[in-house]
Coordinates of C-alpha atoms in Angstrom, one line a residue:
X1 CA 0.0 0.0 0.0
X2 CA 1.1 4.1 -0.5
X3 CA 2.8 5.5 1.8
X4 CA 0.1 8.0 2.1
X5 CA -3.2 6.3 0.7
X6 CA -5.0 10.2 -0.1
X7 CA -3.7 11.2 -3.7
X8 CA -1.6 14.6 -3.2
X9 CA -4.0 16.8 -3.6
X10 CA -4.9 20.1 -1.3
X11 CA -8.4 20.8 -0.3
X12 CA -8.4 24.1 -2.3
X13 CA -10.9 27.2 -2.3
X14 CA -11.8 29.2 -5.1
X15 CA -14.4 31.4 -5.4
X16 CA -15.7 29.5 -2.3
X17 CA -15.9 26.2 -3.5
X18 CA -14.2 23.4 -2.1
X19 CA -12.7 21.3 -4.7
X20 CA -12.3 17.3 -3.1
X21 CA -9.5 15.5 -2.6
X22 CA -9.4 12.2 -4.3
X23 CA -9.2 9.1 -2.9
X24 CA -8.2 5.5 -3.8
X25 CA -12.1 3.8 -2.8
X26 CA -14.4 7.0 -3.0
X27 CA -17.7 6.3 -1.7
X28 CA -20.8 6.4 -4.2
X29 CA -23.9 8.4 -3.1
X30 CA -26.1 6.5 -5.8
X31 CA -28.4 4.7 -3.2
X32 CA -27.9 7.0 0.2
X33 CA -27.2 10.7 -1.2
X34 CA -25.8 13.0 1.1
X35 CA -28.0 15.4 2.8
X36 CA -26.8 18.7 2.3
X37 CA -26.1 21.9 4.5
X38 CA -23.9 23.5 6.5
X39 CA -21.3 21.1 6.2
X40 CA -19.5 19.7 3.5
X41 CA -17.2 16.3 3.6
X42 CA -13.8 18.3 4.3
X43 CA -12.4 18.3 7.3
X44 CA -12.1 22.3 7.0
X45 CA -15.8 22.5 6.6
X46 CA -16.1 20.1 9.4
X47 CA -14.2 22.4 11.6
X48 CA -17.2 24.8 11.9
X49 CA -19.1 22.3 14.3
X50 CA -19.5 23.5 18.3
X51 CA -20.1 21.0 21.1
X52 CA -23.6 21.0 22.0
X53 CA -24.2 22.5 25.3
X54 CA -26.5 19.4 26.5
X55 CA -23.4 17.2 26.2
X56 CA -21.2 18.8 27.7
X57 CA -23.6 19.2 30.9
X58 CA -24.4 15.5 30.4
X59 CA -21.4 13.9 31.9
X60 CA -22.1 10.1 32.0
X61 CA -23.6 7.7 29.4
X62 CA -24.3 3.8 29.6
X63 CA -23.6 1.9 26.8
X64 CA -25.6 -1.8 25.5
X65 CA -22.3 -3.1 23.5
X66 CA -24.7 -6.3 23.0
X67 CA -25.1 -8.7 19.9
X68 CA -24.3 -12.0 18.9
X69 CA -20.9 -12.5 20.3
X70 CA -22.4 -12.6 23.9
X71 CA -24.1 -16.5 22.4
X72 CA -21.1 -18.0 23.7
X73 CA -19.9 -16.2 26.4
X74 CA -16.1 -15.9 25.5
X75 CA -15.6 -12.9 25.6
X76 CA -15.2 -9.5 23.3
X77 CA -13.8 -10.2 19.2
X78 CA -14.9 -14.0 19.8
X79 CA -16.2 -14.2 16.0
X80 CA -12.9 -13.3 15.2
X81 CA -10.8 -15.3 17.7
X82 CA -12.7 -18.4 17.1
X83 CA -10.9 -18.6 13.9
X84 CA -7.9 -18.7 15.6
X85 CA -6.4 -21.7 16.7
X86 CA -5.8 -22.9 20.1
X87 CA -7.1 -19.6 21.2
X88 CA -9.5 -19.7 24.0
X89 CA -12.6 -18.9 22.2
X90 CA -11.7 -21.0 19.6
X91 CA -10.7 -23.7 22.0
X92 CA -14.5 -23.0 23.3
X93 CA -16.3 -23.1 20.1
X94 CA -14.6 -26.2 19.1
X95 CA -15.7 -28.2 22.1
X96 CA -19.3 -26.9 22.1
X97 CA -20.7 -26.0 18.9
X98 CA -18.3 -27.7 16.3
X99 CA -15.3 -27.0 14.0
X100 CA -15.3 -24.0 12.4
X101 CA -15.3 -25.6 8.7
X102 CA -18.7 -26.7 9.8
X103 CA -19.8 -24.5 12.0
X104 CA -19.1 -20.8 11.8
X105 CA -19.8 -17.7 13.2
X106 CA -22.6 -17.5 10.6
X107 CA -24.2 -20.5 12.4
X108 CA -23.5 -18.6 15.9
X109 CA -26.7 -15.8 14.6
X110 CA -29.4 -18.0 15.1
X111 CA -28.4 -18.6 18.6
X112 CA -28.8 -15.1 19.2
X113 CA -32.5 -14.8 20.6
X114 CA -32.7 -11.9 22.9
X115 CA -35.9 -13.7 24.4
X116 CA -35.6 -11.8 28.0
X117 CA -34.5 -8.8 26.5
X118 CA -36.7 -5.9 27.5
X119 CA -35.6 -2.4 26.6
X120 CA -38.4 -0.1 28.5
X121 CA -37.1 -1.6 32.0
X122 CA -33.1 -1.9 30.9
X123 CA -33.3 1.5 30.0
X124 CA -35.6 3.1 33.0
X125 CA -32.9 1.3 35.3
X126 CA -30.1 2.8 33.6
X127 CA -31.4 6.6 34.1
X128 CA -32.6 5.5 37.2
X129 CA -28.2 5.3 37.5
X130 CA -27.5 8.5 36.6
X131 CA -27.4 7.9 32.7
X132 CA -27.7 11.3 30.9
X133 CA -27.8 10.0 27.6
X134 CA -28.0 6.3 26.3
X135 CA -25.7 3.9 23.7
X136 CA -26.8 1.3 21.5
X137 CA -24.5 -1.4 19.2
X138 CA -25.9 -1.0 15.9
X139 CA -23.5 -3.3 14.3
X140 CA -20.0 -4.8 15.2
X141 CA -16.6 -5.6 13.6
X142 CA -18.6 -9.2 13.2
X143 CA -20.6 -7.2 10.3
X144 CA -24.6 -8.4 11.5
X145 CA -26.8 -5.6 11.4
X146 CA -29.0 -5.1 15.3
X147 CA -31.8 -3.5 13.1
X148 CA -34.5 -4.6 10.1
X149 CA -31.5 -3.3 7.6
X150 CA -31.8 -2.3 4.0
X151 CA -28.5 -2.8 3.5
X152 CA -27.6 -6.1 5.1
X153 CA -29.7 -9.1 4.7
X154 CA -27.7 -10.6 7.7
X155 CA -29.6 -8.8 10.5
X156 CA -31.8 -9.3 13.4
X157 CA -34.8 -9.1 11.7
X158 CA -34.4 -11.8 9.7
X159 CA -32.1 -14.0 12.0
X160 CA -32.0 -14.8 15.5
X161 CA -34.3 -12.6 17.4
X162 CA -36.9 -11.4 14.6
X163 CA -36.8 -8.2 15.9
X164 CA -35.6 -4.8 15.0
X165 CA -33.3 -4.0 18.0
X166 CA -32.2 -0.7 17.1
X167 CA -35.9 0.3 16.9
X168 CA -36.8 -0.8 21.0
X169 CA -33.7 0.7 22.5
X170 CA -34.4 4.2 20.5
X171 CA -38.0 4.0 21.8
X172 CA -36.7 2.9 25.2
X173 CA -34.3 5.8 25.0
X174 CA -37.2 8.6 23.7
X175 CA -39.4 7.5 26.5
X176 CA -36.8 8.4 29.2
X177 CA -35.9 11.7 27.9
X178 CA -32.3 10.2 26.9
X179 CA -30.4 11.3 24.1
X180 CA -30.0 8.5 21.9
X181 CA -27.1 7.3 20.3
X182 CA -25.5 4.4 18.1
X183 CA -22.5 3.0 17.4
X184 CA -21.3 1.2 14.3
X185 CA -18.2 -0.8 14.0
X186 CA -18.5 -3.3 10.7
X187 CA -16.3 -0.9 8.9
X188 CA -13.2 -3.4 10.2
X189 CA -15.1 -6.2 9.3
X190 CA -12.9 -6.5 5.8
X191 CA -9.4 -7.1 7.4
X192 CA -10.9 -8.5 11.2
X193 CA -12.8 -11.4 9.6
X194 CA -9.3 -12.4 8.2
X195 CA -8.5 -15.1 10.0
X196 CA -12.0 -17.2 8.9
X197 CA -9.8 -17.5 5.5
X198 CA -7.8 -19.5 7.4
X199 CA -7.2 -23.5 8.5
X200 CA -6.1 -25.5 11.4
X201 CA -2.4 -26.1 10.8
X202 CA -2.4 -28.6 13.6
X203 CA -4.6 -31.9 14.3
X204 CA -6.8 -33.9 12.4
X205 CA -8.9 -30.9 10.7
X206 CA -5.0 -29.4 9.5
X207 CA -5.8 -28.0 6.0
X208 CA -9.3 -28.0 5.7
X209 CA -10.4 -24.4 5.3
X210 CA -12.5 -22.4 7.5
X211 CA -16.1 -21.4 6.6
X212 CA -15.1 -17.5 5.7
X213 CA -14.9 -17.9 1.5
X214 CA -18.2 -19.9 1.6
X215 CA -20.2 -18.7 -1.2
X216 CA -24.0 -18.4 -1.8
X217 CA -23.9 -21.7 -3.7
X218 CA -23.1 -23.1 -0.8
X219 CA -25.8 -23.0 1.0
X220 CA -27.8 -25.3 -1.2
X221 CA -30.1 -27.1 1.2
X222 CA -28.6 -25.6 4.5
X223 CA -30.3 -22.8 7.1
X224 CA -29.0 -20.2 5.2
X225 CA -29.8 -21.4 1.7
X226 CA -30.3 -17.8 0.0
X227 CA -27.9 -16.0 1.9
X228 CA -24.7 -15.2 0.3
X229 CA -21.9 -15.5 3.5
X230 CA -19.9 -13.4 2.0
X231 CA -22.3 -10.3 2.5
X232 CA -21.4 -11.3 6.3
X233 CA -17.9 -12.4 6.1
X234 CA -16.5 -9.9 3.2
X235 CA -14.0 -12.3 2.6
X236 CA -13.2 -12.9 -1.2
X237 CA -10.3 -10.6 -1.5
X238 CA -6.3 -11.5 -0.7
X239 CA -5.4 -11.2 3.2
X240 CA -3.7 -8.4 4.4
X241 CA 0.2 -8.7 4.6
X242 CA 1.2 -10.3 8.1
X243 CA -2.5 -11.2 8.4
X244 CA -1.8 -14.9 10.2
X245 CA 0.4 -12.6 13.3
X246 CA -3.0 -12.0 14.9
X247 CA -1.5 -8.9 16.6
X248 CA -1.2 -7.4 13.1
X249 CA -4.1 -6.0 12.6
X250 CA -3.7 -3.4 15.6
X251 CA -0.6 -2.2 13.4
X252 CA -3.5 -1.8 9.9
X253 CA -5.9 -0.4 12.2
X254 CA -5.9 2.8 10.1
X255 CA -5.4 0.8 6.6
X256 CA -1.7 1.5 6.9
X257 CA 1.2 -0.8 7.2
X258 CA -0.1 -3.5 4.7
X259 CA -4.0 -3.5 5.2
X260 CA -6.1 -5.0 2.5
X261 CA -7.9 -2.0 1.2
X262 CA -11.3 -2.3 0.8
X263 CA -13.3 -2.0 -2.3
X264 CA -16.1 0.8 -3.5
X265 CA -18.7 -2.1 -2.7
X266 CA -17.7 -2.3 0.6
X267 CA -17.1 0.9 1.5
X268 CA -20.6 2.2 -0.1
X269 CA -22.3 -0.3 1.9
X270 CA -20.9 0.9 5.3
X271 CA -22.2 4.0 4.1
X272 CA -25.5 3.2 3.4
X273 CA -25.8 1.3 6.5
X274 CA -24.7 4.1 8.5
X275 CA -27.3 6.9 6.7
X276 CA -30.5 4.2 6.9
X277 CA -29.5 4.4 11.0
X278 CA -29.2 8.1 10.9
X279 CA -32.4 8.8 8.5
X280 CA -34.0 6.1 10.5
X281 CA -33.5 6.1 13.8
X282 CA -32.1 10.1 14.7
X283 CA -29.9 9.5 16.5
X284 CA -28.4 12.6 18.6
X285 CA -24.6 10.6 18.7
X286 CA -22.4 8.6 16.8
X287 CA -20.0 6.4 17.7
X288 CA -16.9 4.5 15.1
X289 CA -14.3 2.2 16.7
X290 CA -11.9 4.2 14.2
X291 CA -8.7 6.7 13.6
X292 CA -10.5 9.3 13.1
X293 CA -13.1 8.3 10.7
X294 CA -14.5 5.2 8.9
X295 CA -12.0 4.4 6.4
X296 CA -10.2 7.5 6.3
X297 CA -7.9 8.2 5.0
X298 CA -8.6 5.5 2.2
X299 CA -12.1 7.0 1.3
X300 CA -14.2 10.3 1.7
X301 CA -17.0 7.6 3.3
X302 CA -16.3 9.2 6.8
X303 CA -16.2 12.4 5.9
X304 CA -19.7 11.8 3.7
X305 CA -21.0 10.2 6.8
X306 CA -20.0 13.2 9.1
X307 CA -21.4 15.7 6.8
X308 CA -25.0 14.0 6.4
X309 CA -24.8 13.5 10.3
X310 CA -25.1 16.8 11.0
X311 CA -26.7 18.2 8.5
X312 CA -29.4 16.0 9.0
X313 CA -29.7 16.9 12.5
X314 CA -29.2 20.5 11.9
X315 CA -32.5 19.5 9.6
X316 CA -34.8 17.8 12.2
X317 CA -33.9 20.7 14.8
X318 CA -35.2 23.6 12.7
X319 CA -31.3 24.6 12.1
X320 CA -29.9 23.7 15.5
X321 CA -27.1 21.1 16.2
X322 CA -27.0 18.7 18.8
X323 CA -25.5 16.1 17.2
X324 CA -22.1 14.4 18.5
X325 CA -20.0 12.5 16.6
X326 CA -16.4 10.2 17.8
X327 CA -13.7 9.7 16.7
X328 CA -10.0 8.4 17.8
X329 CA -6.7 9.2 17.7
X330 CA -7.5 12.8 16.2
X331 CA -4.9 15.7 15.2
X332 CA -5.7 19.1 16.4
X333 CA -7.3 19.9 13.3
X334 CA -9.7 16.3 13.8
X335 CA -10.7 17.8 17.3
X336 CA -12.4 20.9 16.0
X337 CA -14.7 18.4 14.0
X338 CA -15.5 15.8 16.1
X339 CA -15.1 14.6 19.6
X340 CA -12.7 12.9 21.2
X341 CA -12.9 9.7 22.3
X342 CA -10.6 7.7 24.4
X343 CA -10.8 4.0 25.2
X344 CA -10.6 2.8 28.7
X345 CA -8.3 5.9 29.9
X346 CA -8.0 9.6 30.0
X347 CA -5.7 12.9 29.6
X348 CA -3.7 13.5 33.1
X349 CA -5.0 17.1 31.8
X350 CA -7.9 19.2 31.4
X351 CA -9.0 19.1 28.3
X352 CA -10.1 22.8 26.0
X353 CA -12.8 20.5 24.5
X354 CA -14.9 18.2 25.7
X355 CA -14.1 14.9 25.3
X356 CA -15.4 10.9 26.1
X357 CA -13.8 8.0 28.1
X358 CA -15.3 4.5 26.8
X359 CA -15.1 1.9 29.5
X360 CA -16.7 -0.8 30.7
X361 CA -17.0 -2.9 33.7
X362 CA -16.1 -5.8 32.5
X363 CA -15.4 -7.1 29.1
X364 CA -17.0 -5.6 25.6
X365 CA -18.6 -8.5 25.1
X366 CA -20.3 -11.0 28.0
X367 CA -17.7 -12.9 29.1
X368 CA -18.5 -15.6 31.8
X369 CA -14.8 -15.9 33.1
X370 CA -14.8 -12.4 33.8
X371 CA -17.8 -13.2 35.8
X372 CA -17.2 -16.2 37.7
X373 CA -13.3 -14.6 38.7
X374 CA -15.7 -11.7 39.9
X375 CA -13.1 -9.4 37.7
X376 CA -15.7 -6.8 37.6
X377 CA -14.9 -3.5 38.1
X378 CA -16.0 -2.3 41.4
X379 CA -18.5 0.4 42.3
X380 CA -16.1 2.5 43.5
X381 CA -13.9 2.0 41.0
X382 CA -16.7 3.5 38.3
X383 CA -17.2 6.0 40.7
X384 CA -13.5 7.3 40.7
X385 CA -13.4 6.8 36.8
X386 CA -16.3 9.2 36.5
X387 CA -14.6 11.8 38.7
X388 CA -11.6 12.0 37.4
X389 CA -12.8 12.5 33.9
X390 CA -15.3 14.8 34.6
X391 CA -12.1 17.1 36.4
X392 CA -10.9 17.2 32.9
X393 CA -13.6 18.4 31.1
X394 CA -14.9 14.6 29.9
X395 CA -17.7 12.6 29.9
X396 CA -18.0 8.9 30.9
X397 CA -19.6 6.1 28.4
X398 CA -19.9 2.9 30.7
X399 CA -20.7 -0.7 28.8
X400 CA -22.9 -2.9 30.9
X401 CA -22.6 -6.2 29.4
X402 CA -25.6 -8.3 28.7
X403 CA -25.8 -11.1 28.4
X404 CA -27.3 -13.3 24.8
X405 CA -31.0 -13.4 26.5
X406 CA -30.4 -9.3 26.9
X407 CA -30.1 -9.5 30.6
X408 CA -27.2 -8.3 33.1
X409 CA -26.1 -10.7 35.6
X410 CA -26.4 -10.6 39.6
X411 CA -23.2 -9.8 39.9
X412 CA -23.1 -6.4 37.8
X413 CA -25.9 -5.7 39.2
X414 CA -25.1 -5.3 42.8
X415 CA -22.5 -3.0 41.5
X416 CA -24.7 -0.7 39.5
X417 CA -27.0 -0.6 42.6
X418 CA -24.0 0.6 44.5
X419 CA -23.1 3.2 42.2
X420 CA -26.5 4.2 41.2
X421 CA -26.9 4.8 45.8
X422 CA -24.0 6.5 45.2
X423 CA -24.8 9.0 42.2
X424 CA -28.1 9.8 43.1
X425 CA -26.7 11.6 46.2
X426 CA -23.4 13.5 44.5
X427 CA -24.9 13.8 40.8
X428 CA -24.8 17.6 41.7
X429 CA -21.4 17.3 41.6
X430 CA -21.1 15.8 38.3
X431 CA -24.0 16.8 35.5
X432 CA -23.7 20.4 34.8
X433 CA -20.4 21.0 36.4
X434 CA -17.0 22.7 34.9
X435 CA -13.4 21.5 35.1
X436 CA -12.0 24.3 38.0
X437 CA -9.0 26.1 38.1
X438 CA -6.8 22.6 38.5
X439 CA -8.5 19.3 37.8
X440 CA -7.1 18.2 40.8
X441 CA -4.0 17.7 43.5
X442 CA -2.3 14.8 45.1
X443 CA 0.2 11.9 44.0
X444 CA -1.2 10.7 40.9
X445 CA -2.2 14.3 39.5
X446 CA 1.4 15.0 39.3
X447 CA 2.5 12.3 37.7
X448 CA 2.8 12.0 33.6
X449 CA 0.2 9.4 32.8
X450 CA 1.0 8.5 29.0
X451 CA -2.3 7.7 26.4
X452 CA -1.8 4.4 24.8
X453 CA -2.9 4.6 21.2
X454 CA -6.1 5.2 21.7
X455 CA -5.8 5.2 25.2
X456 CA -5.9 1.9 27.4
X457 CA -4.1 3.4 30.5
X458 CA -7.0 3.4 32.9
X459 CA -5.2 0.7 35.0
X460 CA -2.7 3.8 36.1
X461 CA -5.7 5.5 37.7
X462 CA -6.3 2.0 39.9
X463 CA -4.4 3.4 42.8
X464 CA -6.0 6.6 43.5
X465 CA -6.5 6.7 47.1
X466 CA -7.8 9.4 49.5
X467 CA -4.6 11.8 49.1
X468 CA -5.9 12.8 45.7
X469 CA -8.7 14.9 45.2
X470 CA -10.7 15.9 42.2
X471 CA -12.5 19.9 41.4
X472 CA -15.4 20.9 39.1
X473 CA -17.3 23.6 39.6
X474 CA -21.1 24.8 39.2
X475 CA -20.6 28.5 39.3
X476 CA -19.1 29.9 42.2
X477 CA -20.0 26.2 44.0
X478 CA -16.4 24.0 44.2
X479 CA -17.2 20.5 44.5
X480 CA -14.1 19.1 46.1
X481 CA -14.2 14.9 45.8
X482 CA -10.8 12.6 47.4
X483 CA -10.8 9.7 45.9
X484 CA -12.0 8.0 49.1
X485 CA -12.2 8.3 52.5
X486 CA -9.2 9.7 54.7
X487 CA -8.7 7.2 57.7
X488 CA -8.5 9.8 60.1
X489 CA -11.3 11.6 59.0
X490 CA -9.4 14.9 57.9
X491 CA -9.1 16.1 54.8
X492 CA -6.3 19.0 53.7
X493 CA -7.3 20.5 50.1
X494 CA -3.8 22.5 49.6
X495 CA -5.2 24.0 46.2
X496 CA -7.7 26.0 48.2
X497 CA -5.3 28.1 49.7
X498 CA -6.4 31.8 50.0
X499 CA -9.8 30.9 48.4
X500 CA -12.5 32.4 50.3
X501 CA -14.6 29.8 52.0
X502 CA -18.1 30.3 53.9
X503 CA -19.8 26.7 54.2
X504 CA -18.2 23.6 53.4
X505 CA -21.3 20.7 53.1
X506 CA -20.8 16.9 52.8
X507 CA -23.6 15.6 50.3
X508 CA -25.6 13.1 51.9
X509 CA -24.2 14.6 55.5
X510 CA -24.7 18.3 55.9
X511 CA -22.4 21.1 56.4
X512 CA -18.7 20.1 58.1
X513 CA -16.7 22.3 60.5
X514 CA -13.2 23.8 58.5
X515 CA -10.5 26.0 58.9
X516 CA -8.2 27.6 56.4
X517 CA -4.8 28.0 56.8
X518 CA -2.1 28.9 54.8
X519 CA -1.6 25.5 53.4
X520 CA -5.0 25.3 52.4
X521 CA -8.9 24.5 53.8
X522 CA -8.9 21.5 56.6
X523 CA -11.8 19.5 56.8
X524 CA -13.0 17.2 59.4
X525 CA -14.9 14.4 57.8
X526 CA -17.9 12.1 60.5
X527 CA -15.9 9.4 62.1
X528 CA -18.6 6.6 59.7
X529 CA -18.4 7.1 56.3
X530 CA -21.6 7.3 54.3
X531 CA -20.6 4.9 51.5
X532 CA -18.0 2.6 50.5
X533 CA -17.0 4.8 47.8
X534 CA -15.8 8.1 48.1
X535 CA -17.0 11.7 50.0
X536 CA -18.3 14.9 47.9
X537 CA -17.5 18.0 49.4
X538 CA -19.9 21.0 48.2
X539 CA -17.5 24.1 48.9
X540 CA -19.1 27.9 49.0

């Protein structure tokens, strides 16, 4: 592959028109024209967009990152890893559902039934947490479509649960006042469904191929006689260089470095999938597992999709936006169009923008040895995530897993019920608020705290005890939050300092007795502590 994959051509404007770049798989508009507006598909014209104000005052969102790769239980990527050899999901699959020559992940969908699934109560609860705003899997790097698609005959509506998924959460969402949002993922699908090209190289299956270049004509007589697998799959092109390393696709994660590149058909069917969401379903945010955008910088198709996304909204809202798009790893310039997300870490740094944490309490996808090790993250553990971001100007998007019936297990939700105790007390202290003067003070606030490519360092924020404390602000109210409880009971916030200070209140308590000094505002804290979480310290 190029070097650089867009052909070297400046965006350039003349008399005020923007002439396009080209690129090596443009996108065609034939079937899902772009609506048009405000915004065009550069990244210049992009640049005009402005955070909604409802976001940034939202602060925490809960995610349903549920489909068919919770059937088995093995955890998040399984249709990919099940194709893999002597890995544990494909250890798994083997034992319990068959070889994946003979049985593949396209045989997983039926399994998929969603038959406890109840969106009006799953949602309810998850307000009832603190939610602000509300996230639904529309589609995953496994390529099935969670709605009655136009686009993909490999859907829920016609396989496994017979129901339009996508429709029940929206209405779910709409009925709670939640902003709704989506996020879409089968972009990867071309390179991460590489390894179902492959074969066991080991045993008494070694050689025979996997199921992913099964063609329609195969299905002759079968469940799926009709259906074309490769409409799933997307498998009849060469793999990418490397592609048996299963670590190399990290590396190709921006179609770099050796990535197959994708064809027009592809691509435009991503795109098409993505606008019947967005014409569909309205949704106020958008989410893509992505540098930057879908298949940039091999095609215009994210830039397309960005473009119709908010003109579109700007459309339904009589000329107002309050859309929100996502993307990762994003230059300067990136930022001022959409908004950054970072997976499973943060900044050590207030942010100019806002900006989104994804995390989730346990794995992506249900994984049952994350439950039975009880490797959940705890209560407080959430709790001390959401802080932290919100200090630095971010919001926190928190996966539940479900499970393949749509339910959450006991376990996750004893947590929730913690944390929900928990927020409905402090949430003062967290939707609406600003990032203060200093996002925070104490050992780990100091300390550089490096972003993993698209993040993955929220393991450095595990030891945050109560010598660090978190800010934000509400106006002239300081919220002033250590990351637990001191064992003495007092509490020194150096950063406050010559601040002027008439009532300091303990939410959930009442107001606390304090001094200032010159090394800042001591605090005595009630001997019992309210919760086994942290304290929330409302400062006037």
């Amino acid at each position: 592959m190029k070097k650089s994959i867009i052909t070297a051509m400046l965006c350039l404007f003349a008399s005020g028109t923007v002439v396009a770049q080209d690129y090596d798989v443009p996108v065609s508009e034939r079937d899902e024209p772009m609506a048009q507006g405000k915004f065009k598909p550069t990244w210049q014209s992009l640049g005009q967009y402005d955070v909604p104000e409802w976001f940034r005052n939202a602060k925490f969102g809960i995610w349903a990152h549920w489909g068919p790769q919770c059937v088995e239980g093995s955890g998040d990527w399984m249709a990919r890893e099940m194709y893999m050899e002597g890995s544990g999901a494909y250890n798994y699959h083997v034992k319990n559902y068959g070889h994946p020559s003979e049985f593949g992940f396209k045989d997983v969908l039926p399994l998929f039934k969603a038959e406890r699934w109840n969106p009006d109560s799953l949602v309810a609860y998850y307000k009832s947490l603190g939610a602000e705003y509300f996230f639904a899997l529309g589609n995953h790097h496994d390529n099935f479509d969670l709605w009655d698609s136009k686009y993909q005959p490999w859907n829920s509506q016609n396989i496994g649960p017979h129901r339009d998924i996508l429709a029940g959460w929206a209405a779910a969402a709409r009925k709670q006042g939640l902003p709704f949002g989506v996020s879409l993922h089968a972009d990867h699908a071309w390179t991460w469904y590489e390894p179902a090209q492959r074969y066991d190289r080991n045993g008494g299956k070694a050689g025979v191929p996997y199921d992913g270049k099964l063609t329609k004509a195969d299905g002759k007589g079968k469940w799926w006689d009709g259906m074309d697998p490769q409409q799933l799959y997307a498998q009849n092109h060469e793999m990418s260089k490397g592609s048996w390393a299963d670590g190399m696709i990290h590396s190709q994660w921006a179609w770099g470095n050796g990535a197959a590149v994708p064809s027009e058909e592809f691509v435009t069917n991503f795109y098409n999938r993505t606008l019947d969401v967005i014409n569909r379903y309205n949704p106020e945010l958008l989410y893509f597992d992505v540098t930057a955008l879908p298949f940039y910088p091999v095609s215009d198709c994210g830039l397309k999709i960005a473009a119709h996304f908010y003109n579109h909204n700007m459309a339904a809202n009589k000329g107002r936006l309050t859309a929100v798009m996502f993307g990762k790893i994003l230059t300067p310039e990136q930022r001022k169009a959409l908004v950054w997300d970072v997976e499973r870490g943060a900044p050590n740094e207030i942010m100019k923008e806002p900006w989104q944490s994804c995390s989730c309490i346990g794995g992506w996808h249900y994984n049952t040895g994350i439950y039975e090790r009880n490797h959940y993250k705890k209560a407080g553990t959430i709790a001390r995530l959401l802080v932290d971001i919100v200090s630095k100007n971010g919001n926190l998007l928190l996966s539940v897993p479900l499970r393949a019936d749509g339910t959450f297990d006991e376990k996750e939700k004893a947590i929730l019920d913690e944390f929900g105790a928990w927020m409905r007390i402090n949430r003062q202290a967290i939707v609406g608020t600003r990032p203060w003067k200093v996002f925070g003070e104490g050992p780990m606030a100091e300390k550089r705290i490096n972003l993993n490519a698209q993040g993955f360092n929220e393991g450095a924020y595990n030891n945050l005890s109560a010598e660090d404390i978190r800010f934000t602000q509400k106006g002239s109210v300081v919220y002033a939050m250590p990351m637990g409880w001191p064992a003495d009971g007092k509490m020194l916030v150096r950063s406050m300092a010559g601040t002027k200070v008439r009532r300091v209140t303990l939410l959930g308590h009442g107001r606390l007795k304090f001094t200032m000094t010159a090394e800042g505002l001591s605090v005595t804290l009630p001997q019992k502590p309210l919760n086994d979480i942290l304290p929330v310290l409302e400062v006037r």
